[in-house]
Short mmCIF file of C-alpha atoms in Angstrom, two decimals:
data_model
loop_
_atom_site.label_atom_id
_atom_site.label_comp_id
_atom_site.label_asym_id
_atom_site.label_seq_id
_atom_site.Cartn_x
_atom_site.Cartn_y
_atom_site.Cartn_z
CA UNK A 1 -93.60 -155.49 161.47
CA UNK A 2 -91.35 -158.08 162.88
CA UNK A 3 -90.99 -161.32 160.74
CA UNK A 4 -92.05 -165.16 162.01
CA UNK A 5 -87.98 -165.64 161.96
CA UNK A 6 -87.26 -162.94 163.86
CA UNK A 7 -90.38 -163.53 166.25
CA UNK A 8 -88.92 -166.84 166.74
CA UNK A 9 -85.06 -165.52 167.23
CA UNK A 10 -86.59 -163.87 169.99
CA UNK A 11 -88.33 -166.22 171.62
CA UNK A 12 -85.08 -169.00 171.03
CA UNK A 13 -83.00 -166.16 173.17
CA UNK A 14 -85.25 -165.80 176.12
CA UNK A 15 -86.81 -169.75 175.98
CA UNK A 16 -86.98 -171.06 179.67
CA UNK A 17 -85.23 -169.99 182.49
CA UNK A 18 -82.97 -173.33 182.91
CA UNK A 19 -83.22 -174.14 178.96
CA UNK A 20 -82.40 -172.36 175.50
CA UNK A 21 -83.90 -172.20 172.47
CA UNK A 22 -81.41 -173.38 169.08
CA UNK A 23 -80.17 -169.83 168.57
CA UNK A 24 -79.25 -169.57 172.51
CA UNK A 25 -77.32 -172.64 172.79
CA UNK A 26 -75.64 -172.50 169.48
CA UNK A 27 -74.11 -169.19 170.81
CA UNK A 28 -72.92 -170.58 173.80
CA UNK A 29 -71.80 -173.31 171.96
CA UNK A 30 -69.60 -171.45 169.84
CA UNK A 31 -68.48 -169.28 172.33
CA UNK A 32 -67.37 -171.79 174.50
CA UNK A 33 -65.47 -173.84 171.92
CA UNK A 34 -63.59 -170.50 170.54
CA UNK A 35 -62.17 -169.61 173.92
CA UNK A 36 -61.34 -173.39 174.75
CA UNK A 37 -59.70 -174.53 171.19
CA UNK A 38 -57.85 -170.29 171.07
CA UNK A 39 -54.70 -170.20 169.24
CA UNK A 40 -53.65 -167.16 170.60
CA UNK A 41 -53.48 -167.96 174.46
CA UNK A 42 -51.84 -170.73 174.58
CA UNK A 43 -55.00 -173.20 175.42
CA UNK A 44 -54.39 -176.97 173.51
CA UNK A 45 -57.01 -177.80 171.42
CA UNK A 46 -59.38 -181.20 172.57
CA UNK A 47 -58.30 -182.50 169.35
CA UNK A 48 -55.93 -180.81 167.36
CA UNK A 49 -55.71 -181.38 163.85
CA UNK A 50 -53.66 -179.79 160.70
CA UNK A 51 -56.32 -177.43 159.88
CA UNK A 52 -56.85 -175.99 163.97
CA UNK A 53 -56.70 -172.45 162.50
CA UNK A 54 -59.17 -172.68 159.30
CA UNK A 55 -61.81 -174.23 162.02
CA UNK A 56 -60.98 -171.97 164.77
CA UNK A 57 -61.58 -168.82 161.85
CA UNK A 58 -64.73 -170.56 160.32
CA UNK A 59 -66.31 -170.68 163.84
CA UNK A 60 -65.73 -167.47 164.89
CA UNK A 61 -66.85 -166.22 161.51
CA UNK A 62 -70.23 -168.15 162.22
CA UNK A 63 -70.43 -166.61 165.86
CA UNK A 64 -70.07 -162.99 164.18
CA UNK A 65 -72.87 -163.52 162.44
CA UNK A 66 -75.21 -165.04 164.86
CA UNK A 67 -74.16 -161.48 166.79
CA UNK A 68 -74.75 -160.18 164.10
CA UNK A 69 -78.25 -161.40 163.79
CA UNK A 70 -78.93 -160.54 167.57
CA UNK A 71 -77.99 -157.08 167.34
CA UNK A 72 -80.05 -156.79 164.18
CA UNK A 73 -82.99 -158.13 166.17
CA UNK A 74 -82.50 -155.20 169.00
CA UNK A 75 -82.44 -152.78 165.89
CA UNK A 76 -86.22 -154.23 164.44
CA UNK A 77 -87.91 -154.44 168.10
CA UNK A 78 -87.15 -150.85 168.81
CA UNK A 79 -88.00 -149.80 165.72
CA UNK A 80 -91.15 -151.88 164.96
CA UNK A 81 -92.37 -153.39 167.91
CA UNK A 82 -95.35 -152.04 169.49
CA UNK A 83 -94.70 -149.42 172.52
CA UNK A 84 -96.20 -152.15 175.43
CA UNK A 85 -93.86 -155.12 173.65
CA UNK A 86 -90.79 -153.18 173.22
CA UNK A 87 -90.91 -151.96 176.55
CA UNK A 88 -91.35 -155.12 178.02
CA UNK A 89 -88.90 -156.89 176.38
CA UNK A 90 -86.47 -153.91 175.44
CA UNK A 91 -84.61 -154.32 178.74
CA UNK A 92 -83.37 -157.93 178.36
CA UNK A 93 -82.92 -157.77 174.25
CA UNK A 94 -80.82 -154.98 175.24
CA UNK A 95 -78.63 -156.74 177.44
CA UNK A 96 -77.79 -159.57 175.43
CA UNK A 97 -77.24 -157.70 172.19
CA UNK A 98 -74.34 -155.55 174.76
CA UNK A 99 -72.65 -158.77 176.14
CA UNK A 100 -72.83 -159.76 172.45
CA UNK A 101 -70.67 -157.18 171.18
CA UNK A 102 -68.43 -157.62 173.68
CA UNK A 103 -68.03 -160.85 173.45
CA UNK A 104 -68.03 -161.07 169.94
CA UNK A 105 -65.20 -158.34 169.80
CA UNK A 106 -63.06 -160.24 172.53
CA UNK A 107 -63.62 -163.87 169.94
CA UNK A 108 -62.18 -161.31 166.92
CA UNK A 109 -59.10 -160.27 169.43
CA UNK A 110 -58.27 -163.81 170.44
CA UNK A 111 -58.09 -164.93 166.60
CA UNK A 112 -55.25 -161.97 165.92
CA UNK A 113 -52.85 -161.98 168.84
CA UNK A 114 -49.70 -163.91 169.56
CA UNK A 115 -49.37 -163.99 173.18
CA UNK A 116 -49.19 -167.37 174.79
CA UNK A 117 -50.53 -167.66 178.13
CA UNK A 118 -53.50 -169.62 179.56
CA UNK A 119 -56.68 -167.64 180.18
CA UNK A 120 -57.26 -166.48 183.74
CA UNK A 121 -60.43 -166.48 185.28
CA UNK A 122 -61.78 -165.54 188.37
CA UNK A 123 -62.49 -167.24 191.36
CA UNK A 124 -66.17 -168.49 191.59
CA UNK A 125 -68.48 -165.88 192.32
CA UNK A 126 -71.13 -165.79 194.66
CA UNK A 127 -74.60 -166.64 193.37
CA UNK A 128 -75.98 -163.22 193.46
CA UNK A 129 -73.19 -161.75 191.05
CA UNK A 130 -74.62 -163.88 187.88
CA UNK A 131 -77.69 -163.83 187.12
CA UNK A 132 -79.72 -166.97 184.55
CA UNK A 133 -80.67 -167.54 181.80
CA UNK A 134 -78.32 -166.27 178.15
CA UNK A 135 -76.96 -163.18 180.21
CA UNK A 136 -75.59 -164.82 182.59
CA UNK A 137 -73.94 -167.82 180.98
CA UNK A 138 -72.18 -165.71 178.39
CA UNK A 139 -71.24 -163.42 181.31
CA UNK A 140 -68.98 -166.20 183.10
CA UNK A 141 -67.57 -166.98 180.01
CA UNK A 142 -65.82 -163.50 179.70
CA UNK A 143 -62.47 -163.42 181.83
CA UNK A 144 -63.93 -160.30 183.73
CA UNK A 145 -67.10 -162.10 184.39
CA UNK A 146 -67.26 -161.94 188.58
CA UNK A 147 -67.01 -157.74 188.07
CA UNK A 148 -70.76 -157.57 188.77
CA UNK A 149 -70.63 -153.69 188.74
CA UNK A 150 -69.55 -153.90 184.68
CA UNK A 151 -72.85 -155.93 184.27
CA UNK A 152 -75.68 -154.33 185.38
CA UNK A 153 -76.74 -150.90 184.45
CA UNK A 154 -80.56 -149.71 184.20
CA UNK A 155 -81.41 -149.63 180.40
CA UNK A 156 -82.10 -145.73 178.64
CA UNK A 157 -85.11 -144.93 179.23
CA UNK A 158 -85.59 -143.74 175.43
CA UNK A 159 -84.65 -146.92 173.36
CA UNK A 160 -82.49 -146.92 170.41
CA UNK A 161 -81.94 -148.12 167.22
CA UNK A 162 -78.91 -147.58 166.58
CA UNK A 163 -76.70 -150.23 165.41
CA UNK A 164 -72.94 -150.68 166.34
CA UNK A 165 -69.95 -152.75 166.05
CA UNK A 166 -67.33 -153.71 168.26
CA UNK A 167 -63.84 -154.66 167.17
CA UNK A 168 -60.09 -154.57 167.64
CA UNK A 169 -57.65 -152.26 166.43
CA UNK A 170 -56.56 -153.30 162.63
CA UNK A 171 -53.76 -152.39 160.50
CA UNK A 172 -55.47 -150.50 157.73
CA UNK A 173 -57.52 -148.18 160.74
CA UNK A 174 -56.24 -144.28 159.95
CA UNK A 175 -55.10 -142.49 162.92
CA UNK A 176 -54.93 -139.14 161.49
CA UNK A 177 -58.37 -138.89 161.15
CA UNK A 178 -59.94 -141.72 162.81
CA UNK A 179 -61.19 -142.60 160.01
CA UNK A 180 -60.46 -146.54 160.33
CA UNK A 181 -61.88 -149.15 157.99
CA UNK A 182 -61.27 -151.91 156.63
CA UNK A 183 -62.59 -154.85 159.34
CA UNK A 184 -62.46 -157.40 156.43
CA UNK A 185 -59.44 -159.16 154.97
CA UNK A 186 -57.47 -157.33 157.85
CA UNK A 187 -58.07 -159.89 160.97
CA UNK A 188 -55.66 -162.60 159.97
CA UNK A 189 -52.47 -160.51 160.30
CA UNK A 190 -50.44 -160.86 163.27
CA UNK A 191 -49.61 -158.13 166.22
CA UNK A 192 -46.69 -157.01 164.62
CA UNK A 193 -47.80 -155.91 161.83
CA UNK A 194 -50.68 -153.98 163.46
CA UNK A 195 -47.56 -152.15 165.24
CA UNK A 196 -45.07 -151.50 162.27
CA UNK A 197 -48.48 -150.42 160.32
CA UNK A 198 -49.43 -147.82 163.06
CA UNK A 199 -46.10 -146.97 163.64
CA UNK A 200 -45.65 -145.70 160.16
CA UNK A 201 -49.16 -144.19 159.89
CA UNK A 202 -48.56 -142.18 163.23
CA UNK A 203 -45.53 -140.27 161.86
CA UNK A 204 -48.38 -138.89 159.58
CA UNK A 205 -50.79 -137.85 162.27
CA UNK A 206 -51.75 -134.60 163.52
CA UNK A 207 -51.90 -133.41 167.22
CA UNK A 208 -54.95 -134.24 167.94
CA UNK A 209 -55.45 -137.55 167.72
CA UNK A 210 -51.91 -138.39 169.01
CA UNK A 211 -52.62 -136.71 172.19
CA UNK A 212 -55.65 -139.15 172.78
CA UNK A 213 -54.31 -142.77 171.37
CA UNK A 214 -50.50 -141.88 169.99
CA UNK A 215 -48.51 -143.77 172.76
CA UNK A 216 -51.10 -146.48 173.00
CA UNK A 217 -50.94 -146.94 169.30
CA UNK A 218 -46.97 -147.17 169.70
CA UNK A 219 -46.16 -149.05 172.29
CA UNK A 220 -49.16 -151.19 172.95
CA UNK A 221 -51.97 -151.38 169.88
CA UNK A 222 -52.43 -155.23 170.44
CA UNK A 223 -55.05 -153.69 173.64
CA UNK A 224 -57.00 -151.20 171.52
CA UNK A 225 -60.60 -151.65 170.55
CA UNK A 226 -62.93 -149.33 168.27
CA UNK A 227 -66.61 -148.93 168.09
CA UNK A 228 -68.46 -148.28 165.30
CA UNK A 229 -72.22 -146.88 164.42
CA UNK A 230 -73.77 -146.19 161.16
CA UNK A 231 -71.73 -142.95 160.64
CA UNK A 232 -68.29 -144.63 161.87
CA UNK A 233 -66.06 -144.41 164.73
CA UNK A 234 -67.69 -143.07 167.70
CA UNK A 235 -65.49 -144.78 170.48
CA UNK A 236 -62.34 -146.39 171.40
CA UNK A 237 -60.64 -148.04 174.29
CA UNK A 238 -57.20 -148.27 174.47
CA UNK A 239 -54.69 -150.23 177.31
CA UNK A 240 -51.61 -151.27 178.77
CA UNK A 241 -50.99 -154.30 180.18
CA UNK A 242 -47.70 -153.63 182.42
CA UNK A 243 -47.98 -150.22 182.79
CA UNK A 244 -45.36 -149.38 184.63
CA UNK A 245 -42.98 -150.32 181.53
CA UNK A 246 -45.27 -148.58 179.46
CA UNK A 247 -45.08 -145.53 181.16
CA UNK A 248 -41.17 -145.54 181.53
CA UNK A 249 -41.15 -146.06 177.67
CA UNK A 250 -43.75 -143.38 176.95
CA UNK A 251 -41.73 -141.14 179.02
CA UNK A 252 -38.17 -141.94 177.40
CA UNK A 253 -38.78 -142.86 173.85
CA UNK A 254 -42.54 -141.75 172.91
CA UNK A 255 -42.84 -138.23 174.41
CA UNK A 256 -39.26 -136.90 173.17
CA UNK A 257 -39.83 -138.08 169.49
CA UNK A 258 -43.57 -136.47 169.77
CA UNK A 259 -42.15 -133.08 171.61
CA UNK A 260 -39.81 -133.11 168.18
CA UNK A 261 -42.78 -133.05 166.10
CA UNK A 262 -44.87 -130.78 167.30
CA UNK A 263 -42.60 -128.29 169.08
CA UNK A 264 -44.40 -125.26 171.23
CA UNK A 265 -44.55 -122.68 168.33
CA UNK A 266 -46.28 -124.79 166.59
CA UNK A 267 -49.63 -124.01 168.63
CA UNK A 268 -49.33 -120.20 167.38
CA UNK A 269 -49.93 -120.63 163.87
CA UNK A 270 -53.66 -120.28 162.94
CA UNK A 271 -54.84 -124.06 161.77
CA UNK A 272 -58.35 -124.46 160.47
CA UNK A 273 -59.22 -127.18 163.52
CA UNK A 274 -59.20 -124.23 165.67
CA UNK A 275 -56.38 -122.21 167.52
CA UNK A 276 -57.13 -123.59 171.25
CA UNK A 277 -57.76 -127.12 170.48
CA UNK A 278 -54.01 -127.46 168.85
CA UNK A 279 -52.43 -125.54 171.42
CA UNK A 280 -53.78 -127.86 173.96
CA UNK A 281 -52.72 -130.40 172.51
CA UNK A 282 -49.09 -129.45 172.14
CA UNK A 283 -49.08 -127.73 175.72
CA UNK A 284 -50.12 -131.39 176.71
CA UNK A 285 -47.49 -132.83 174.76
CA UNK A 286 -44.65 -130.42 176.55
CA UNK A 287 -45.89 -130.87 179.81
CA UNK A 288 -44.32 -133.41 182.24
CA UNK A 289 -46.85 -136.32 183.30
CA UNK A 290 -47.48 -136.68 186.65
CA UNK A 291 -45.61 -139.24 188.23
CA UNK A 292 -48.11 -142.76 189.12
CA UNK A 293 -47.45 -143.54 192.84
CA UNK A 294 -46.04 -147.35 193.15
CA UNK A 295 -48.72 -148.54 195.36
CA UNK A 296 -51.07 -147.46 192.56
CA UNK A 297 -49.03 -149.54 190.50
CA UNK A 298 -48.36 -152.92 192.27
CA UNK A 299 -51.94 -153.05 193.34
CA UNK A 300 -53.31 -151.91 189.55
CA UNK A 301 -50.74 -153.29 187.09
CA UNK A 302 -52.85 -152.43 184.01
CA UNK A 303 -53.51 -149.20 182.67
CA UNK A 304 -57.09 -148.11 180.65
CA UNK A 305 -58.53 -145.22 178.73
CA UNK A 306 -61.74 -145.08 177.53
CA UNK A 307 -63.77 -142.50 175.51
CA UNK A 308 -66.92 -142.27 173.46
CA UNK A 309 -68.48 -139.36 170.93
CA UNK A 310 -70.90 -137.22 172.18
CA UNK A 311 -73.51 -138.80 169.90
CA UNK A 312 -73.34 -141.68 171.69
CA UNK A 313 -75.65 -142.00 174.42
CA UNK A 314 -76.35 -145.39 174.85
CA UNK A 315 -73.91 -146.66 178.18
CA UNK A 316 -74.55 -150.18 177.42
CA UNK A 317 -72.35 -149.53 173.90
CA UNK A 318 -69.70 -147.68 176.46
CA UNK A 319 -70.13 -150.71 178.64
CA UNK A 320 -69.29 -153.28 176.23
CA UNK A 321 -66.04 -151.01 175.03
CA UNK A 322 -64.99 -151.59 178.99
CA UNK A 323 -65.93 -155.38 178.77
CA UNK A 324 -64.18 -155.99 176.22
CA UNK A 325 -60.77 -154.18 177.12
CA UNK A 326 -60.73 -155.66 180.67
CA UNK A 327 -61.30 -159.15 179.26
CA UNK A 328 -58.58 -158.91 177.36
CA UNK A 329 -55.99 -157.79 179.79
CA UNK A 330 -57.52 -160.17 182.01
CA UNK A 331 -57.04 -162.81 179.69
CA UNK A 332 -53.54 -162.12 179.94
CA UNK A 333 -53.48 -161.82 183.79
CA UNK A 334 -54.00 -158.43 184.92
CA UNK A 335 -55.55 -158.59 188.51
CA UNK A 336 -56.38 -154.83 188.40
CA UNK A 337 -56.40 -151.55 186.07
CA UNK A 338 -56.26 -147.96 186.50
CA UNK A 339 -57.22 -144.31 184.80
CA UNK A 340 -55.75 -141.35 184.65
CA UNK A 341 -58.26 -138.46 184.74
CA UNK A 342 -57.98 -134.65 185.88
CA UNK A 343 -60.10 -133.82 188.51
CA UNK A 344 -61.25 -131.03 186.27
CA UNK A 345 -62.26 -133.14 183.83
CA UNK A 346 -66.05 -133.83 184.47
CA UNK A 347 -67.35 -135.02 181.22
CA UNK A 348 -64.55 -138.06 181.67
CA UNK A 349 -65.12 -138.59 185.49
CA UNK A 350 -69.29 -138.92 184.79
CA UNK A 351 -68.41 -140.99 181.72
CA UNK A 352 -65.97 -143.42 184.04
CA UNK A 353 -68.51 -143.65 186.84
CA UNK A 354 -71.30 -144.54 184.88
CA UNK A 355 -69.36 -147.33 183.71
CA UNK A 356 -69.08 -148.61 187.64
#
């Protein structure tokens, strides 16, 4: 059964509608003083002092684990609570613990960039796009927090257990075989080396996973986030913040180097991940990308993909992928982001318009 502590966890997260209990406000606490006191955007410290950075790291550290601890909670109600409580309660536990992993993914992503610019928020929203209590504070703390169709999704009706993390790319994450690791020890390093360490790990790659992430993980890894469960990477979202340079550099640097690799008779071997998959994937590397009109372009600056395994069914895990991605191209002023889909492609148009 659920513990006193986590009894009382609960009951700090949902304590009165115009007051929190310790464990609410100490989030927003934290929270608030991360993205004020950043060093990676630019924003001065209140009071800067010679050791900004070992703070700024030893608070975020402490917000992790109060997420941490949240998520954990969501985990033990499902799993223990009685069938009348959970459901109850299920639908608000299971928003917070979503907006925590976004937001607790977008605290890890300010502590490893380098850009300098000022965080840009949106204008004030009307009333009816936030809603009280925990939700809705931590939601107009995010950058993206006035894009009320990101926020509100009907929870599944079959809860889970299921426990996942949400975190930027880092250096040591394999592309080959997705088989990243490594979240310790690796989220002090700088943008740069993210990008010489993918760089050099992507000449080793096969076809497969290129064709998904290869020219976001060349030309612009410092926008890529990964989501984790219990049996590891089941998600990813990757972006561009000026896409049009991004595409003119995919398109004159990326795609000839990748059309070297893996020329067309390479598809008509016999590999053991299955003859159609690989020739898809270099028939997809040889083909010419369709052009992205300009009005497309000045109106949506930013470009996003998004994907999830098929295990995971849960949209508010999907959701927080999205929240977190837009919140950081927001962050560095994006005012609007695009997709590229085929219109044959239903799994990815359901999966995009479930997201809103």
């Amino acid at each position: 059964p659920l513990t006193l502590e986590e009894v009382r966890m609960l009951v700090e997260l949902f304590y009165l509608p115009y007051q929190h209990g310790a464990l609410a406000q100490e989030l927003l606490e934290h929270f608030r003083w991360l993205r004020a006191n950043s060093l990676s955007v630019g924003v001065p410290p209140t009071a800067p002092d010679a050791c900004g950075g070992t703070r700024w790291r030893g608070r975020a550290q402490s917000f992790q684990l109060l997420c941490a601890r949240t998520c954990r909670l969501h985990s033990r109600l499902v799993s223990t609570a009685g069938r009348a409580l959970l459901y109850d309660l299920h639908p608000y536990l299971w928003d917070i613990r979503n907006m925590l992993l976004a937001a607790c993914a977008f605290v890890l992503w300010l502590g490893c960039q380098s850009i300098t610019a000022p965080i840009l928020l949106g204008r004030d929203a009307e009333p009816w796009v936030r809603r009280g209590g925990l939700f809705g504070e931590l939601q107009a703390l995010l950058p993206v927090g006035n894009s009320c169709d990101l926020f509100y999704h009907p929870p599944p009706l079959f809860p889970s257990s299921q426990l996942y993390l949400l975190r930027p790319l880092l250096p040591l994450d394999k592309v080959g075989a997705l088989a990243w690791r490594g979240v310790l020890g690796a989220r002090r390093r700088s943008c740069s080396e993210v990008s010489q360490g993918l760089q050099a790990q992507l000449s080793r790659a096969p076809a497969l996973p290129v064709r998904l992430l290869g020219s976001f993980l060349s030309l612009s890894p410092e926008y890529t986030f990964v989501l984790e469960d219990e049996g590891g990477p089941c998600g990813y979202a990757a972006g561009a913040l000026h896409a049009e340079g991004f595409l003119q550099q995919r398109d004159s640097s990326w795609l000839p180097a990748i059309r070297h690799k893996y020329p067309p008779e390479l598809g008509t071997g016999g590999p053991a991940l299955g003859q159609d998959a690989l020739e898809e994937a270099v028939l997809f590397f040889h083909t010419e990308p369709l052009a992205v009109p300009q009005p497309v372009l000045r109106r949506f600056p930013s470009l996003v993909q998004l994907g999830t395994a098929p295990r995971v069914l849960d949209v508010g895990a999907s959701r927080s992928l999205a929240l977190c991605l837009l919140s950081a191209l927001r962050a560095n002023g994006s005012r609007g982001v695009f997709c590229q889909v085929s219109d044959a492609d239903r799994q990815q148009l359901s999966f995009y318009s479930k997201l809103g």
